[in-house]
Coordinates of C-alpha atoms and ligand atoms in Angstrom, one line a residue:
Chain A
X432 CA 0.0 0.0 0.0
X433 CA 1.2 3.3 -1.1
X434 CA 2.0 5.5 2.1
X435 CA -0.6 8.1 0.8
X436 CA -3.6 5.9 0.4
X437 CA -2.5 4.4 4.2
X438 CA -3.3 7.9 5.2
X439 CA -6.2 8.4 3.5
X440 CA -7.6 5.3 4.7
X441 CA -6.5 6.3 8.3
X442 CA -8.6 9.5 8.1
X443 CA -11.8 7.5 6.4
X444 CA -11.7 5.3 10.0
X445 CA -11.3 8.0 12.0
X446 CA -14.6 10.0 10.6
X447 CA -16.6 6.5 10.5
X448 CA -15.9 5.9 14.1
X449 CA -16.5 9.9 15.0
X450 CA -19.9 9.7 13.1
X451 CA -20.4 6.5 15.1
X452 CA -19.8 8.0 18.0
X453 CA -22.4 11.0 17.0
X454 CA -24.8 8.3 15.9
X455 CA -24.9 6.6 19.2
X456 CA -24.8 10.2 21.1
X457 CA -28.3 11.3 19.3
X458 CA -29.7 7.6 19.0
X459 CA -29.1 6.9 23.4
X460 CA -30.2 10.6 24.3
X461 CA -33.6 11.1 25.0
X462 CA -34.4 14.2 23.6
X463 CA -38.0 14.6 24.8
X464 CA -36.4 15.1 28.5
X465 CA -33.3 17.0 27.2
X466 CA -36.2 19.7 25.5
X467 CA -38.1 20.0 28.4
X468 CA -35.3 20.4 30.6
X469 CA -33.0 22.6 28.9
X470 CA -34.5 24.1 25.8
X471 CA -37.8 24.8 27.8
X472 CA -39.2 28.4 25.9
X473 CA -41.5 28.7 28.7
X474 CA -39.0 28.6 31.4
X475 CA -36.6 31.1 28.9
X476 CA -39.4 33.1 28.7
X477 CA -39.6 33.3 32.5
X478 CA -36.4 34.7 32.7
X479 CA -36.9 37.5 30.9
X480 CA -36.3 40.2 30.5
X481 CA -34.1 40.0 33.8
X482 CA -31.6 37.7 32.8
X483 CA -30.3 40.5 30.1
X484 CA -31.3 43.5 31.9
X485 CA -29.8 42.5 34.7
X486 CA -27.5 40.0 34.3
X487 CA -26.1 40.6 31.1
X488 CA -25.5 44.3 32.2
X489 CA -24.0 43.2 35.5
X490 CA -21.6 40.6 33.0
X491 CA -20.6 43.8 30.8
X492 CA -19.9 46.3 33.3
X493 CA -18.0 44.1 36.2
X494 CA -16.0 42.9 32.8
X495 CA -15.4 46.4 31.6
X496 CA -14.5 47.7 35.2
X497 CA -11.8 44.9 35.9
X498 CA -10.5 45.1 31.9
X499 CA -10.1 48.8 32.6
X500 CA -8.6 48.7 36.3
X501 CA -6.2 45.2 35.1
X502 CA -4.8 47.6 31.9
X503 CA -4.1 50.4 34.0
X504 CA -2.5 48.7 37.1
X505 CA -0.8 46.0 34.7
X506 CA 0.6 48.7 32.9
X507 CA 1.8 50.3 36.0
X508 CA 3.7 46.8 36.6
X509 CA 5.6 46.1 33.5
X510 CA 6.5 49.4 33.0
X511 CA 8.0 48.7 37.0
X512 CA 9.4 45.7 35.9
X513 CA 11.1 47.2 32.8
X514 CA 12.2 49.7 35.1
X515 CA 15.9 50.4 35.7
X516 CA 15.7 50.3 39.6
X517 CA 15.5 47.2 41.0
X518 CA 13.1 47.4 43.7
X519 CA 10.3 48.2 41.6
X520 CA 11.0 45.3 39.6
X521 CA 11.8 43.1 42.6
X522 CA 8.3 44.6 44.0
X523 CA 6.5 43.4 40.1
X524 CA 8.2 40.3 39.4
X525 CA 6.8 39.1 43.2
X526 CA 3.5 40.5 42.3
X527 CA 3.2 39.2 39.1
X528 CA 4.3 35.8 39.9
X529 CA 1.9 35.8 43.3
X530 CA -1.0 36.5 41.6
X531 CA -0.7 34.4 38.8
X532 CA 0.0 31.6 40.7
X533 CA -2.9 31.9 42.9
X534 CA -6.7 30.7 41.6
X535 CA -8.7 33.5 40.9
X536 CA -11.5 32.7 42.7
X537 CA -9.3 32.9 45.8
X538 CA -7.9 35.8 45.3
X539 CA -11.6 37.1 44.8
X540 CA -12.8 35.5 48.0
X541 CA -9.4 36.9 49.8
X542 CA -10.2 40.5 48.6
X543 CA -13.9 40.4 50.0
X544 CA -13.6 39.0 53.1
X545 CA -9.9 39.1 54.6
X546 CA -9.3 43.0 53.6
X547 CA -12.2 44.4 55.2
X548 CA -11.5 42.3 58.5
X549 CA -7.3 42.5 58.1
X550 CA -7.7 46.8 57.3
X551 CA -11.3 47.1 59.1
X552 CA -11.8 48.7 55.3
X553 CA -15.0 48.5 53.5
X554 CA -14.0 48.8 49.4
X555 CA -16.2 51.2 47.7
X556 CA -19.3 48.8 46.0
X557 CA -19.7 46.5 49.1
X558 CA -18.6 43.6 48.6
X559 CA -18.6 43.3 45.0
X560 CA -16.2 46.2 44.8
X561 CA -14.0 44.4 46.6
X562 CA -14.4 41.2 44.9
X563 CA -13.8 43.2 41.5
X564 CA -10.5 44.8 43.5
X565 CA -9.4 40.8 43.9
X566 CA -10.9 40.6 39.8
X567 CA -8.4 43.3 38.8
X568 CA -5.7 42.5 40.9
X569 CA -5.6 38.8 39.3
X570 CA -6.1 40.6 35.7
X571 CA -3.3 42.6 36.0
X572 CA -0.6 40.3 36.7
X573 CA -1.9 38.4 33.3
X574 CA -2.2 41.5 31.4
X575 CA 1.5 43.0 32.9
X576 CA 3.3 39.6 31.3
X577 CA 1.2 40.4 28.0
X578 CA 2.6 44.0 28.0
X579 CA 6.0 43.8 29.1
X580 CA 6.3 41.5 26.1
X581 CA 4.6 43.8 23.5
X582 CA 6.9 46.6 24.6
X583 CA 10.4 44.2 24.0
X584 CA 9.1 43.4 20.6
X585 CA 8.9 46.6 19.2
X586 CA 12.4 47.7 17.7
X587 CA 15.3 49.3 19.8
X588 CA 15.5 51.5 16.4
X589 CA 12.2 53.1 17.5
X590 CA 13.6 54.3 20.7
X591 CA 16.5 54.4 19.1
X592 CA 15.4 57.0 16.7
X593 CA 12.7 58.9 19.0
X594 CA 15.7 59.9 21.7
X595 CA 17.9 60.8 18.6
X596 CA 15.6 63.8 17.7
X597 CA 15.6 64.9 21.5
X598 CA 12.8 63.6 22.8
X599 CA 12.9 62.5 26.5
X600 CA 12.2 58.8 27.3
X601 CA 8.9 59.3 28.5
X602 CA 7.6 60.9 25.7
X603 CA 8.9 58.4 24.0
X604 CA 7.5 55.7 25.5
X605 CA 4.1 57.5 25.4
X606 CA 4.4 58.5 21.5
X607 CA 6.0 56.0 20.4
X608 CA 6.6 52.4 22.2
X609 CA 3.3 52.1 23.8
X610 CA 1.5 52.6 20.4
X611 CA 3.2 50.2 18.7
X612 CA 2.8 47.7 21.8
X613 CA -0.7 48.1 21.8
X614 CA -0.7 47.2 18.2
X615 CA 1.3 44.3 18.6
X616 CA -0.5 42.8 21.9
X617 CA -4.2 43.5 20.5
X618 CA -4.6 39.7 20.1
X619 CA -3.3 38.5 23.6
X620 CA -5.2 41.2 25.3
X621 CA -8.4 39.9 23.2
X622 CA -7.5 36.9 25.3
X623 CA -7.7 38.2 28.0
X624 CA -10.8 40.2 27.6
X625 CA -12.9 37.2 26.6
X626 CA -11.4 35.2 29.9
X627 CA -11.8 38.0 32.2
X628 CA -16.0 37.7 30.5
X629 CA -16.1 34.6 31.9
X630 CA -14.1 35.2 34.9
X631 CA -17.2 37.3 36.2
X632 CA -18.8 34.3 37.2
X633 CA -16.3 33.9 40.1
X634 CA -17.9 36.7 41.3
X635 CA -20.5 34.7 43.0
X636 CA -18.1 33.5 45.5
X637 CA -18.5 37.0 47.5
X638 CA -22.5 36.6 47.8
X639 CA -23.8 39.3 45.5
X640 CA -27.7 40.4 46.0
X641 CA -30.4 40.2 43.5
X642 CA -30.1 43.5 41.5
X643 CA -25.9 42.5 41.5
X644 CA -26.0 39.3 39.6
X645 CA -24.4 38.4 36.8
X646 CA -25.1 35.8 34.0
X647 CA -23.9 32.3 36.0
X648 CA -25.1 33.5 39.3
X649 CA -28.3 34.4 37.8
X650 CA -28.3 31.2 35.8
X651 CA -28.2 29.2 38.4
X652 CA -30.3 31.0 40.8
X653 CA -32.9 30.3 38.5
X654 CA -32.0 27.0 37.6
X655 CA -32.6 26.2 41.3
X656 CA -36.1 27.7 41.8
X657 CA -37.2 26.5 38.3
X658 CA -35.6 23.2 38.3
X659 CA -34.9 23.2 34.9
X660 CA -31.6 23.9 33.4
X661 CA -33.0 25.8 30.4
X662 CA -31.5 28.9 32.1
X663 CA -28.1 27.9 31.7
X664 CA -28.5 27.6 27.8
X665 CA -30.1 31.5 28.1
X666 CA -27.3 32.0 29.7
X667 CA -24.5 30.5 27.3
X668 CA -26.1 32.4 24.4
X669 CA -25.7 35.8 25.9
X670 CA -22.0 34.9 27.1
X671 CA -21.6 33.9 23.0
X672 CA -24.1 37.7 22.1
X673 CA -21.3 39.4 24.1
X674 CA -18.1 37.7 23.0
X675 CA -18.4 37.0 19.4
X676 CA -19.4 40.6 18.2
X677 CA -16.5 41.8 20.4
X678 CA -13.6 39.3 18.8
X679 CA -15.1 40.0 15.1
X680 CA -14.4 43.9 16.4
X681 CA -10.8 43.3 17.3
X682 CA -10.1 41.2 14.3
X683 CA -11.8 44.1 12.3
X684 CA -9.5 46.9 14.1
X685 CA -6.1 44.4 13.6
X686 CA -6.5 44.5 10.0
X687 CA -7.2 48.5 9.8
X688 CA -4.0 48.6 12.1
X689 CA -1.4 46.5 9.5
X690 CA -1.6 49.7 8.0
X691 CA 0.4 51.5 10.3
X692 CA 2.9 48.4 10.5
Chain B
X803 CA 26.9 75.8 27.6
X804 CA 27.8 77.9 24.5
X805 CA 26.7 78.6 21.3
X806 CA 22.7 77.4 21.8
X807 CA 21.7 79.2 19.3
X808 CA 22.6 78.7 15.5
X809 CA 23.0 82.4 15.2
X810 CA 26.5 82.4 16.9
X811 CA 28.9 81.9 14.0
X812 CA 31.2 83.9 15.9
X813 CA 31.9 81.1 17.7
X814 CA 30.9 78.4 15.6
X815 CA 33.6 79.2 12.9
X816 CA 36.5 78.7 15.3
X817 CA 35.2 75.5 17.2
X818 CA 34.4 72.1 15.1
X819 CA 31.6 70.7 15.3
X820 CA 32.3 67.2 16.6
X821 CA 35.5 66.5 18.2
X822 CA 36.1 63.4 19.4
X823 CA 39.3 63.3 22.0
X824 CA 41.0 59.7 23.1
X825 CA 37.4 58.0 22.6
X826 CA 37.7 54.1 23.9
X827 CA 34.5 51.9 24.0
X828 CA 34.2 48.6 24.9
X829 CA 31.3 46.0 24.8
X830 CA 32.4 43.9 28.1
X831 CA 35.7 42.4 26.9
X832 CA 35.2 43.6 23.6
X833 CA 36.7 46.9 22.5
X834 CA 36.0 48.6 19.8
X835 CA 36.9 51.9 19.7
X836 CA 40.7 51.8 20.8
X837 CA 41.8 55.8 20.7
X838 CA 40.2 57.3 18.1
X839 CA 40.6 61.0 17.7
X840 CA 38.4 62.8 15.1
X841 CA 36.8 65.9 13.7
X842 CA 34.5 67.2 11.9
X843 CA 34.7 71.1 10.7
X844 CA 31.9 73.2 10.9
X845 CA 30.7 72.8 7.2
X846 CA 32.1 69.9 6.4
X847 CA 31.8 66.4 4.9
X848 CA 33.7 63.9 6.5
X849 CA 33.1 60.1 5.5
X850 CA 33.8 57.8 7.4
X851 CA 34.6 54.1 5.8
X852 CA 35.9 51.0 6.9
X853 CA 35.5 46.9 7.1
X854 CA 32.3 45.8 8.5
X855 CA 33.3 45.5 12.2
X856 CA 35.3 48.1 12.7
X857 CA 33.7 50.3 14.7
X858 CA 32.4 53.2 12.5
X859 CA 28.5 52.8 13.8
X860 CA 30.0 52.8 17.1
X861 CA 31.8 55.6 17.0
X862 CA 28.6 57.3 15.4
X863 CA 26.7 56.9 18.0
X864 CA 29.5 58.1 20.4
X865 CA 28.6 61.2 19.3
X866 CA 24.9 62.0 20.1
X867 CA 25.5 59.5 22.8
X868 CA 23.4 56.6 21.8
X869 CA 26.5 54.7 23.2
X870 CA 28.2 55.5 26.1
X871 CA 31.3 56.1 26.1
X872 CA 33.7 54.1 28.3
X873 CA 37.0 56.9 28.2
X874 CA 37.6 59.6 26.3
X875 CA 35.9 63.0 25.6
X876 CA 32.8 63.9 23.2
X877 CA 32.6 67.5 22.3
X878 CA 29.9 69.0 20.2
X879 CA 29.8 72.7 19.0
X880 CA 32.1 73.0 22.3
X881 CA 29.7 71.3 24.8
X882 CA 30.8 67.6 26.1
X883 CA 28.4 65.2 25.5
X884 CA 29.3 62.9 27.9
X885 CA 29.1 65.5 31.2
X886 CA 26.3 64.6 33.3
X887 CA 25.1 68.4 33.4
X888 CA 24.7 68.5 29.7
X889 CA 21.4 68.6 28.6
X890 CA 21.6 66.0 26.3
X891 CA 18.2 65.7 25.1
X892 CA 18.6 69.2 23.8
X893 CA 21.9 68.6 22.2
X894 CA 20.4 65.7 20.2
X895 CA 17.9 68.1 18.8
X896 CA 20.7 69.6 16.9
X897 CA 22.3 66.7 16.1
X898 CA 20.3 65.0 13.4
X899 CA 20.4 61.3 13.0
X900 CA 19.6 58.8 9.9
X901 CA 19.8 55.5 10.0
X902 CA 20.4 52.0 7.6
X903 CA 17.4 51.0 8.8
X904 CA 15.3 54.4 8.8
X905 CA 13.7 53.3 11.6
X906 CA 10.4 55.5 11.0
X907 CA 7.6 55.5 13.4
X908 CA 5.2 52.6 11.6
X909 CA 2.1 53.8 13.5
X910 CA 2.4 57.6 12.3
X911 CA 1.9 59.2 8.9
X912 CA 4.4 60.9 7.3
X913 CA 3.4 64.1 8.7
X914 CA 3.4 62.2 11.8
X915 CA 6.7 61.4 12.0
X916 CA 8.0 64.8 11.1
X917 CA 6.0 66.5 13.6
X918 CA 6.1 64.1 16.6
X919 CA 9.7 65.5 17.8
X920 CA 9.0 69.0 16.8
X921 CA 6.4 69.2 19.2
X922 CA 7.4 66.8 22.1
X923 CA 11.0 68.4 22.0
X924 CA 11.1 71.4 20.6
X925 CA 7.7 72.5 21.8
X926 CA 7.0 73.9 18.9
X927 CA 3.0 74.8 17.9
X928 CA 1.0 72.2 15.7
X929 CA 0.6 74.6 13.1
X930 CA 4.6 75.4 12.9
X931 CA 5.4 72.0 13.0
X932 CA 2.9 70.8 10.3
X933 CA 4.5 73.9 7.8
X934 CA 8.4 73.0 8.7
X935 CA 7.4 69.3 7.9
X936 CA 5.9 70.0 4.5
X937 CA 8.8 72.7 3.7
X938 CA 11.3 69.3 4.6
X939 CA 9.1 67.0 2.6
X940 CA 9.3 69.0 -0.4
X941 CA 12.8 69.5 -0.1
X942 CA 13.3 65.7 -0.1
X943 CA 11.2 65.0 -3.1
X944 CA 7.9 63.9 -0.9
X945 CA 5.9 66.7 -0.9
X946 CA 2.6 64.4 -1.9
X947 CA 3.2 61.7 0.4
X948 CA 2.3 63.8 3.8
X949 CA -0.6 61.4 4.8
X950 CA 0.6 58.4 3.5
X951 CA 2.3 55.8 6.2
X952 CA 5.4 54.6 5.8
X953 CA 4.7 50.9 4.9
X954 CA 3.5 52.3 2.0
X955 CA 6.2 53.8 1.1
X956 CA 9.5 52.0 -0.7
X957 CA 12.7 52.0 1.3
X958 CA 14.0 55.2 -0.7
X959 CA 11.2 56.9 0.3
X960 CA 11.7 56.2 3.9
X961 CA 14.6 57.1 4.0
X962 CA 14.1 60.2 2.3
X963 CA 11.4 60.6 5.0
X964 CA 13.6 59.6 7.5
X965 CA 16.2 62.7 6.7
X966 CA 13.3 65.1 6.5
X967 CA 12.6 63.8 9.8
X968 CA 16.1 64.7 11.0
X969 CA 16.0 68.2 8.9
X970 CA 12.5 69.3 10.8
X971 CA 14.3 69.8 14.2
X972 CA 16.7 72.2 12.1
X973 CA 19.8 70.0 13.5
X974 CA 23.3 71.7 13.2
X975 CA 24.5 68.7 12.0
X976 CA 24.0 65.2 10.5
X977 CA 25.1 61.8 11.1
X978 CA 24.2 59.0 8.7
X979 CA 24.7 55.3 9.9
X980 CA 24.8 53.6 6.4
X981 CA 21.9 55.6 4.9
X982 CA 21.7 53.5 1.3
X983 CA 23.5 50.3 2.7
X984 CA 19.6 48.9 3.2
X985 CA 18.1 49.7 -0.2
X986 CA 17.8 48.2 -3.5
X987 CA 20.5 49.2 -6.4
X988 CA 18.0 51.5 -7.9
X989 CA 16.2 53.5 -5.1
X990 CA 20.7 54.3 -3.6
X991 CA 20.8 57.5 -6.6
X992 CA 17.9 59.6 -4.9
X993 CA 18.9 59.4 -1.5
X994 CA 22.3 60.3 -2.1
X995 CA 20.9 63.1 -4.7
X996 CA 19.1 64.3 -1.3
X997 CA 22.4 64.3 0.6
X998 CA 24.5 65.9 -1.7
X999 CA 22.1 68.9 -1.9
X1000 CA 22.1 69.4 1.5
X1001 CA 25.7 69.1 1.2
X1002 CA 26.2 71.8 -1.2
X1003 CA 23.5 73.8 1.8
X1004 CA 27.0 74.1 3.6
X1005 CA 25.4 71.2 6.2
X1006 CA 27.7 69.6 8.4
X1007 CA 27.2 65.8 7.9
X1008 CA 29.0 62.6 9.3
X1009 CA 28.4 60.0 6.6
X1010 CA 29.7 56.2 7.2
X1011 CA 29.3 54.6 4.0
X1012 CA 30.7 51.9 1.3
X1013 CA 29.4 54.6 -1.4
X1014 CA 32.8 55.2 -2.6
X1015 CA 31.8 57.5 -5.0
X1016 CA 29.5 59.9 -2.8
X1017 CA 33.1 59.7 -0.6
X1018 CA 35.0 61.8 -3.6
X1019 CA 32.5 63.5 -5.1
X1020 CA 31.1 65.1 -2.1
X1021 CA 33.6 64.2 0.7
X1022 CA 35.6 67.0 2.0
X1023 CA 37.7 64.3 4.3
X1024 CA 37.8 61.1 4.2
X1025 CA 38.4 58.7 7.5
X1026 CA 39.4 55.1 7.3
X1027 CA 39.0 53.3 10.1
X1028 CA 40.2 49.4 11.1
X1029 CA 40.2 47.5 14.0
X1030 CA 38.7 50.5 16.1
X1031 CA 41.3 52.6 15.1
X1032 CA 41.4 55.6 12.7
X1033 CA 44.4 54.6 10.1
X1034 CA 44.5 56.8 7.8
X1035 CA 42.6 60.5 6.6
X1036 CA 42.5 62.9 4.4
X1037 CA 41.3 64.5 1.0
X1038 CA 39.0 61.8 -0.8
X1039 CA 41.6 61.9 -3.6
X1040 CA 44.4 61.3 -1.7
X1041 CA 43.0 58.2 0.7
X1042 CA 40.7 56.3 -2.4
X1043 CA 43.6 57.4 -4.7
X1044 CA 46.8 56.9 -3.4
X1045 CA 46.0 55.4 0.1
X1046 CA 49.7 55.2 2.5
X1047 CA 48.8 52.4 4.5
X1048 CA 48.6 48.5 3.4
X1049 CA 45.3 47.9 5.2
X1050 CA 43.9 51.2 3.3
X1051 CA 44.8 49.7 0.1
X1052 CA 43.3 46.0 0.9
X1053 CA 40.2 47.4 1.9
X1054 CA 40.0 49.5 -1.4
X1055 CA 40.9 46.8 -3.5
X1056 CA 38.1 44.6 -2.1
X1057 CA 35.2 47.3 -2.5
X1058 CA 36.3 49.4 -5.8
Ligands
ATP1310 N1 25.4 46.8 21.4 C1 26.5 46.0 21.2 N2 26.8 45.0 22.1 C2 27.9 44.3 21.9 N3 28.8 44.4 20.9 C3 28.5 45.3 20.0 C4 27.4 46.2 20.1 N4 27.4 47.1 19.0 C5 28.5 46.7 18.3 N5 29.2 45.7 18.9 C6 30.4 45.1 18.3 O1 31.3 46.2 18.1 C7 32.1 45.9 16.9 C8 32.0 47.1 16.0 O2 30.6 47.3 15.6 P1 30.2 48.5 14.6 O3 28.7 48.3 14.4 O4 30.6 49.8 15.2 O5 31.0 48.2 13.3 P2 30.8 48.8 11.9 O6 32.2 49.3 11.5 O7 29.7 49.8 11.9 O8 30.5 47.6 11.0 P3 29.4 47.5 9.8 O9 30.1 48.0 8.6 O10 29.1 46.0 9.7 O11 28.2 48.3 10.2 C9 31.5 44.6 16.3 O12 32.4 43.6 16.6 C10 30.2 44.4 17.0 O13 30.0 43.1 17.2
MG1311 MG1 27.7 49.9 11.1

């Protein structure tokens, strides 16, 4: 046997016993019980309009408020750890390498409850604020790694050239490394932006009231009172209405950017 | 400091404008630059040519300070470069700088690029900078490529961008790194065409180069350097015509 039709006949088994597989998964399933239980329009209907007005919006801003707080405070920190006194990147490396190393959802669950008892400190927001402190505090160690590296790969000839016309190293990090970072790290940071989406969910783990919920809370909240899991599915779709729109926007803004490559 | 402004060519006729005293530079064990005392006049074109490795980007980039010294002195239009108390941010603003890799900002337009410096070091007004940008551009040929960016530009454009660039802080001086090494055959004529005019401008320009030709047509002084020492100088004619040293002559023979 030739070597090519081997392989060809390699991949013909491997789609007969994947549609096998599929076969037996549709064939064994009983689908009556999986519609009533999680494609249920009555019970999606129930959780209407709440589970977007509230939940969705709770989703969207606790992700835009930890995005925004992780890219400023993770930009503090690689800029620290590119730094040319060592303290500060002493003080960012251990940072960094704490809070990446710990699981989010402890970090969270530190923040909420050990701060205001350690610093008798309430964070502003109750206790979601200060579950969305431990949120951005986790983010920013992720996003620092993702920005230290976009700021090595642009060019020592850009720096190079910006502090041969005069221009002081601020300014040209400002106008002239950052820029081209940002361009550089727009897919990583993407990355992050769709995990941190999901890493609302954690949010639970502080105990947020009705009107604070977000998506997976709410989800299962509802799954509980309704039993029914048809919820969760309402819930999966929205995650997907809020993240696909918003890759297809990046991948739209990367191309416009190759211009200015 | 003296002579800050350009106006002061009372002074500036009697000083050169890059003197470079007992200069040593070493990269850990490595050293380059072994001794190398050098000038260049107020008005002048000095080229500086050499073997690859021998330390003529080095000692290029002495002079605005891109690389730091390890001994010696760096003096331009009188003030040391390498004194702590020297402003050196503002003496790079009248040292312009073009490199073999024109290293222009990818993320800004032409304009862009012209005007960033002006106004971040020279403070200058939006307006200003915008009309000393487009009076460079035109001067280099690229008066109808303000807006486009530079990836859309061929490498003799960016360069030619990239010395327009230099030109818009109204530098004193120029040094150029290799400014054709990085282009195809046919794009090296305008660039240099742009050089020699400012040349014949009376600018004061730096050139390290294997453009023989640019070296005795619009040299005043040629340097050759080897082994991170100058060996030899003097009038184009003299050094690519009837070089004195041995390792002058090998190194002609291999690039005319
Ligand atoms: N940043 C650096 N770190 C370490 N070594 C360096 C550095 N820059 C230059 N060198 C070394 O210094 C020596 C001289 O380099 P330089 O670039 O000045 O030579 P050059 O005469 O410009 O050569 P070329 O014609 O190839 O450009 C080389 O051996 C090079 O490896
Ligand atoms: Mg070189």
């Amino acid at each position: 046997m030739k070597p090519s039709t081997r392989r060809r006949l390699f991949q013909g088994v491997l789609y007969a016993v994947f549609a096998v597989l599929i076969l037996v998964v549709i064939f064994l399933a009983d689908w009556a019980r999986i519609r009533v239980y999680f494609f249920n329009l009555d019970v999606a209907a129930q959780t209407l309009p709440e589970i977007v007005v509230i939940a969705a919006k709770n989703t969207i801003i606790y992700t835009v408020i930890a995005f925004v707080g992780g890219l400023i405070l993770g930009l503090i920190l690689a800029l620290m750890k590119l730094s040319p006194v060592l303290p500060y990147r002493w003080l960012a490396t251990g940072y960094v390498e704490l809070f990446r190393g710990l699981p989010a959802l402890l970090v969270i669950f530190g923040f909420a409850y050990a701060v205001p008892i350690a610093f008798e400190w309430r964070p502003p927001g109750g206790s979601v604020g200060a579950g969305l402190i431990g949120l951005i505090v986790v983010s920013s160690a992720y996003i620092a790694e993702t920005i230290r590296a976009g700021i090595e790969a642009v060019p020592k000839g850009q720096v190079e050239a910006a502090r041969s016309l005069g221009m002081k190293s601020s300014w040209t990090m400002v106008s002239v490394v950052l820029p081209q970072a940002f361009r550089i790290i727009t897919p990583p940071l993407t990355n992050e932006l769709v995990i941190l989406i999901k890493d609302t969910s954690l949010l639970f783990i502080v105990g947020l009231a009705l009107g604070e919920r977000e998506l997976t809370t709410f989800a299962r909240d509802t799954l509980t009172s309704q039993a029914n899991a048809t919820p969760l599915v309402v819930a999966s779709l929205l995650y997907l209405v809020i993240t696909l729109p918003m890759t297809q926007l990046v991948a739209k803004l990367e191309r416009h950017n190759k211009r200015g490559r | 400091m003296t002579s800050l402004s350009k106006g002061s060519s009372a002074v500036s006729t009697t000083e050169p404008a890059i003197e470079v005293r007992a200069l040593c530079k070493s990269f850990g064990s490595n050293e380059v630059l072994k001794g190398i005392d050098f000038h260049v006049d107020q008005g002048e074109v000095v080229c500086v040519i050499g073997p690859s490795g021998s330390g003529k980007s080095t000692l290029l980039r002495c002079v605005n300070r891109l690389e730091e010294p390890t001994t010696g002195t760096v003096m331009v239009e009188g003030v040391d470069i390498t004194d702590p108390e020297t402003d050196l941010d503002k003496m790079r603003t009248r040292i312009g700088m073009v490199f073999q890799q024109f290293n222009l900002f990818p993320h800004l337009s032409v304009l862009g690029n012209l005007t960033l410096a002006q106004q971040r070091a020279k403070k200058r007004g939006k307006a200003e900078a915008i009309e000393v940008a487009r009076r460079n551009l035109a001067k280099v040929g690229l008066a109808e490529k303000a807006d486009a960016f530079p990836s859309q530009l061929s490498g003799g454009q960016q360069q030619r961008v990239a010395i327009a660039r230099a030109l818009s802080m109204d530098p004193d001086m120029m040094l150029f790194d290799e400014p054709t090494s990085a282009l195809d055959p046919e794009l090296v004529g305008d660039v240099l065409e742009v050089m020699k005019q400012l040349a014949r401008e009376g600018m004061t320009m730096m050139v390290v180069t294997h453009e023989m030709g640019f070296a005795r047509e619009v040299g005043d002084r040629v340097v050759f350097m080897d082994g991170g020492v100058v060996v030899e100088q003097g009038k184009p004619e003299d050094v690519l015509g009837n070089p004195q040293h041995e390792r002058t002559r090998s190194f002609l023979s291999k690039v005319l």
